[in-house]
Amino acid sequence: MIPVFISRPNPFTDEQEYFLKKITEKFIVFKFSGVTLEAADYNIYDSLSCLDELIKRCYGIAVIAFGQSYIQNGTSKKGALDKTTFWESSEKSLDNSWITSPFCHIEGALGIHNRLPLLILEQDHVKIDGILKKGGHAISAPSFQLDSRSSIDDYFSDSAVSTALQTWSEEIYKKYSFINNRIVSVSYTHLTLPTTS
């Protein structure tokens, strides 16, 4: 089994737990084993170094951005001035949106730093910022809903989700093959063959 790091907030609903069960089943089909740092293992002083070590031992990273904090009524950049010298300077409504765990951004960034293929799956209505922004740094699947187990089953039956998982898995296998072939070839270069007389 090839280790892949799973970055996600700790589940707090049955639907989130079921989603993690379904994604783990998908990973097993691809011969991936999920690695994560459990909440009980987080420590203010050691978390980042521990995370870095765990992620370095993996060949890919999946960020599963469950909503963690819900904003019923809110505003981003309240009181923003519309000036050309400011980047994206305008108020935006955050009504009825979710914020994911900051560790999804931290762990995703560590994955990028270690040049791991990155897969992003975010819950519907999660605020898209940081690591969750679309771009060449990651393979993005469509957003998912956690209304019921059947909506989660439907999500994993969607062809766009299957395509994203397939693309990500191919990148992981390329990385796995490249690293392990290099390790084998490097170890052979140090062999000294006996001389014949």
CSV table of C-alpha atoms in Angstrom, one decimal:
chain,number,residue,atom,x,y,z
A,1,MET,CA,0.0,0.0,0.0
A,2,ILE,CA,1.2,3.5,-0.9
A,3,PRO,CA,0.9,6.0,2.0
A,4,VAL,CA,-1.0,9.2,1.3
A,5,PHE,CA,-1.7,12.0,3.8
A,6,ILE,CA,-5.3,12.8,4.5
A,7,SER,CA,-5.8,16.4,5.7
A,8,ARG,CA,-9.2,17.0,7.3
A,9,PRO,CA,-10.9,18.5,10.3
A,10,ASN,CA,-11.9,15.9,12.8
A,11,PRO,CA,-15.4,14.8,12.0
A,12,PHE,CA,-18.2,15.9,14.2
A,13,THR,CA,-21.3,14.6,12.3
A,14,ASP,CA,-22.2,11.1,11.1
A,15,GLU,CA,-22.2,12.3,7.5
A,16,GLN,CA,-18.6,13.6,7.8
A,17,GLU,CA,-17.6,10.2,9.3
A,18,TYR,CA,-19.4,8.4,6.5
A,19,PHE,CA,-17.6,10.6,3.9
A,20,LEU,CA,-14.3,9.6,5.3
A,21,LYS,CA,-15.3,6.0,5.2
A,22,LYS,CA,-16.2,6.3,1.5
A,23,ILE,CA,-13.0,8.1,0.6
A,24,THR,CA,-10.9,5.5,2.4
A,25,GLU,CA,-12.7,2.8,0.5
A,26,LYS,CA,-11.8,4.6,-2.8
A,27,PHE,CA,-8.1,4.9,-1.7
A,28,ILE,CA,-8.0,1.1,-0.9
A,29,VAL,CA,-9.1,0.4,-4.5
A,30,PHE,CA,-6.0,2.5,-5.7
A,31,LYS,CA,-3.8,0.6,-3.2
A,32,PHE,CA,-3.4,3.8,-1.0
A,33,SER,CA,-3.3,3.8,2.8
A,34,GLY,CA,-4.4,6.9,4.5
A,35,VAL,CA,-2.1,8.6,7.1
A,36,THR,CA,-3.3,11.5,9.3
A,37,LEU,CA,-2.3,13.2,12.5
A,38,GLU,CA,-5.1,12.6,15.1
A,39,ALA,CA,-6.4,15.4,17.2
A,40,ALA,CA,-5.0,13.7,20.4
A,41,ASP,CA,-1.5,13.9,18.8
A,42,TYR,CA,-1.6,17.7,18.2
A,43,ASN,CA,0.8,19.7,20.4
A,44,ILE,CA,1.4,23.4,20.2
A,45,TYR,CA,5.2,22.9,20.0
A,46,ASP,CA,5.6,19.7,18.1
A,47,SER,CA,2.7,19.6,15.6
A,48,LEU,CA,4.5,21.2,12.6
A,49,SER,CA,7.6,19.1,12.9
A,50,CYS,CA,5.5,15.9,13.4
A,51,LEU,CA,3.3,16.8,10.4
A,52,ASP,CA,6.4,17.5,8.3
A,53,GLU,CA,7.8,14.1,9.1
A,54,LEU,CA,4.5,12.3,8.4
A,55,ILE,CA,4.0,14.1,5.1
A,56,LYS,CA,7.6,13.5,4.0
A,57,ARG,CA,6.8,9.7,4.2
A,58,CYS,CA,3.8,10.0,1.9
A,59,TYR,CA,3.5,10.1,-1.9
A,60,GLY,CA,0.4,12.3,-2.1
A,61,ILE,CA,-2.0,14.5,0.0
A,62,ALA,CA,-5.7,14.8,-0.1
A,63,VAL,CA,-7.3,17.9,1.6
A,64,ILE,CA,-10.9,17.2,2.6
A,65,ALA,CA,-12.2,20.6,3.6
A,66,PHE,CA,-15.2,19.9,5.8
A,67,GLY,CA,-16.9,23.0,7.1
A,68,GLN,CA,-15.9,23.5,10.7
A,69,SER,CA,-17.1,27.0,11.7
A,70,TYR,CA,-20.4,28.2,10.3
A,71,ILE,CA,-21.1,31.9,9.6
A,72,GLN,CA,-24.8,32.7,9.5
A,73,ASN,CA,-24.3,36.4,8.9
A,74,GLY,CA,-20.9,37.9,8.2
A,75,THR,CA,-18.8,40.1,6.0
A,76,SER,CA,-15.3,39.7,4.6
A,77,LYS,CA,-13.2,42.9,4.5
A,78,LYS,CA,-15.8,45.0,6.2
A,79,GLY,CA,-15.2,48.7,5.5
A,80,ALA,CA,-12.9,47.9,2.5
A,81,LEU,CA,-11.9,50.9,0.4
A,82,ASP,CA,-12.2,50.5,-3.4
A,83,LYS,CA,-8.6,51.5,-4.4
A,84,THR,CA,-6.5,50.3,-7.3
A,85,THR,CA,-3.5,50.0,-4.9
A,86,PHE,CA,-5.3,47.4,-2.8
A,87,TRP,CA,-5.7,43.8,-4.0
A,88,GLU,CA,-9.3,42.6,-4.2
A,89,SER,CA,-10.5,45.4,-2.0
A,90,SER,CA,-14.2,45.0,-1.7
A,91,GLU,CA,-16.6,43.9,1.0
A,92,LYS,CA,-18.0,40.4,0.4
A,93,SER,CA,-20.9,38.6,2.2
A,94,LEU,CA,-20.0,35.5,4.1
A,95,ASP,CA,-23.6,34.7,4.9
A,96,ASN,CA,-24.4,31.0,5.2
A,97,SER,CA,-20.9,29.9,4.6
A,98,TRP,CA,-18.4,27.6,6.3
A,99,ILE,CA,-14.8,28.0,7.2
A,100,THR,CA,-12.6,24.8,7.2
A,101,SER,CA,-9.8,24.0,9.7
A,102,PRO,CA,-6.6,26.1,9.3
A,103,PHE,CA,-4.8,22.8,9.4
A,104,CYS,CA,-6.2,22.0,5.9
A,105,HIS,CA,-4.2,25.0,4.6
A,106,ILE,CA,-1.1,24.2,6.7
A,107,GLU,CA,-1.0,20.5,5.8
A,108,GLY,CA,-1.8,21.3,2.1
A,109,ALA,CA,1.1,23.8,2.0
A,110,LEU,CA,3.4,21.3,3.5
A,111,GLY,CA,2.4,18.8,0.8
A,112,ILE,CA,3.1,21.4,-1.9
A,113,HIS,CA,6.5,22.2,-0.2
A,114,ASN,CA,7.3,18.4,-0.4
A,115,ARG,CA,6.1,18.3,-4.0
A,116,LEU,CA,3.3,15.9,-3.4
A,117,PRO,CA,0.4,15.5,-5.8
A,118,LEU,CA,-2.4,17.4,-4.1
A,119,LEU,CA,-6.1,16.6,-4.3
A,120,ILE,CA,-8.7,19.0,-3.0
A,121,LEU,CA,-12.3,18.1,-2.1
A,122,GLU,CA,-14.3,20.8,-0.3
A,123,GLN,CA,-17.7,20.8,1.2
A,124,ASP,CA,-20.3,23.0,-0.5
A,125,HIS,CA,-20.4,26.6,0.8
A,126,VAL,CA,-16.9,26.4,2.3
A,127,LYS,CA,-15.1,29.7,1.9
A,128,ILE,CA,-12.6,29.3,-0.9
A,129,ASP,CA,-9.3,30.8,0.0
A,130,GLY,CA,-5.7,29.8,0.6
A,131,ILE,CA,-4.9,26.2,-0.4
A,132,LEU,CA,-8.5,25.7,-1.7
A,133,LYS,CA,-8.2,28.3,-4.5
A,134,LYS,CA,-8.3,26.6,-7.9
A,135,GLY,CA,-5.0,26.5,-9.8
A,136,GLY,CA,-2.2,24.4,-11.1
A,137,HIS,CA,-1.0,23.5,-7.6
A,138,ALA,CA,-3.8,20.9,-7.1
A,139,ILE,CA,-6.3,18.6,-8.7
A,140,SER,CA,-9.8,19.7,-7.7
A,141,ALA,CA,-12.9,17.6,-7.5
A,142,PRO,CA,-16.4,19.1,-7.5
A,143,SER,CA,-17.6,20.3,-4.1
A,144,PHE,CA,-19.7,17.9,-2.0
A,145,GLN,CA,-22.8,18.0,0.1
A,146,LEU,CA,-23.3,16.3,3.4
A,147,ASP,CA,-27.1,16.2,3.4
A,148,SER,CA,-27.3,12.4,3.7
A,149,ARG,CA,-25.5,9.2,3.1
A,150,SER,CA,-27.2,8.9,-0.3
A,151,SER,CA,-25.9,12.3,-1.4
A,152,ILE,CA,-22.4,11.2,-0.4
A,153,ASP,CA,-22.9,7.9,-2.3
A,154,ASP,CA,-24.1,9.9,-5.4
A,155,TYR,CA,-21.0,12.1,-5.0
A,156,PHE,CA,-18.6,9.2,-5.2
A,157,SER,CA,-20.5,7.8,-8.3
A,158,ASP,CA,-20.1,11.1,-10.2
A,159,SER,CA,-17.8,10.8,-13.2
A,160,ALA,CA,-16.0,14.2,-12.5
A,161,VAL,CA,-15.1,12.9,-9.0
A,162,SER,CA,-13.8,9.6,-10.5
A,163,THR,CA,-11.8,11.5,-13.1
A,164,ALA,CA,-10.2,13.7,-10.4
A,165,LEU,CA,-9.3,10.7,-8.3
A,166,GLN,CA,-7.9,8.9,-11.3
A,167,THR,CA,-5.7,11.9,-12.3
A,168,TRP,CA,-4.4,12.3,-8.8
A,169,SER,CA,-3.7,8.5,-8.4
A,170,GLU,CA,-1.7,8.6,-11.7
A,171,GLU,CA,0.4,11.5,-10.4
A,172,ILE,CA,1.0,9.5,-7.2
A,173,TYR,CA,2.1,6.4,-9.1
A,174,LYS,CA,4.5,8.5,-11.2
A,175,LYS,CA,6.1,9.9,-8.0
A,176,TYR,CA,6.2,6.5,-6.3
A,177,SER,CA,7.8,4.9,-9.3
A,178,PHE,CA,10.3,7.7,-9.8
A,179,ILE,CA,11.4,7.7,-6.2
A,180,ASN,CA,11.6,4.0,-5.8
A,181,ASN,CA,13.4,3.4,-9.1
A,182,ARG,CA,15.9,6.1,-8.1
A,183,ILE,CA,16.5,4.5,-4.7
A,184,VAL,CA,17.1,1.1,-6.4
A,185,SER,CA,19.4,2.6,-9.1
A,186,VAL,CA,21.3,4.7,-6.5
A,187,SER,CA,21.9,1.6,-4.3
A,188,TYR,CA,23.2,-0.3,-7.2
A,189,THR,CA,25.8,2.4,-8.0
A,190,HIS,CA,27.5,1.8,-4.7
A,191,LEU,CA,28.0,-1.9,-5.4
A,192,THR,CA,31.6,-2.9,-6.1
A,193,LEU,CA,31.9,-5.9,-8.3
A,194,PRO,CA,34.7,-8.4,-7.6
A,195,THR,CA,37.5,-8.3,-10.1
A,196,THR,CA,38.4,-11.3,-12.1
A,197,SER,CA,42.0,-12.4,-12.7
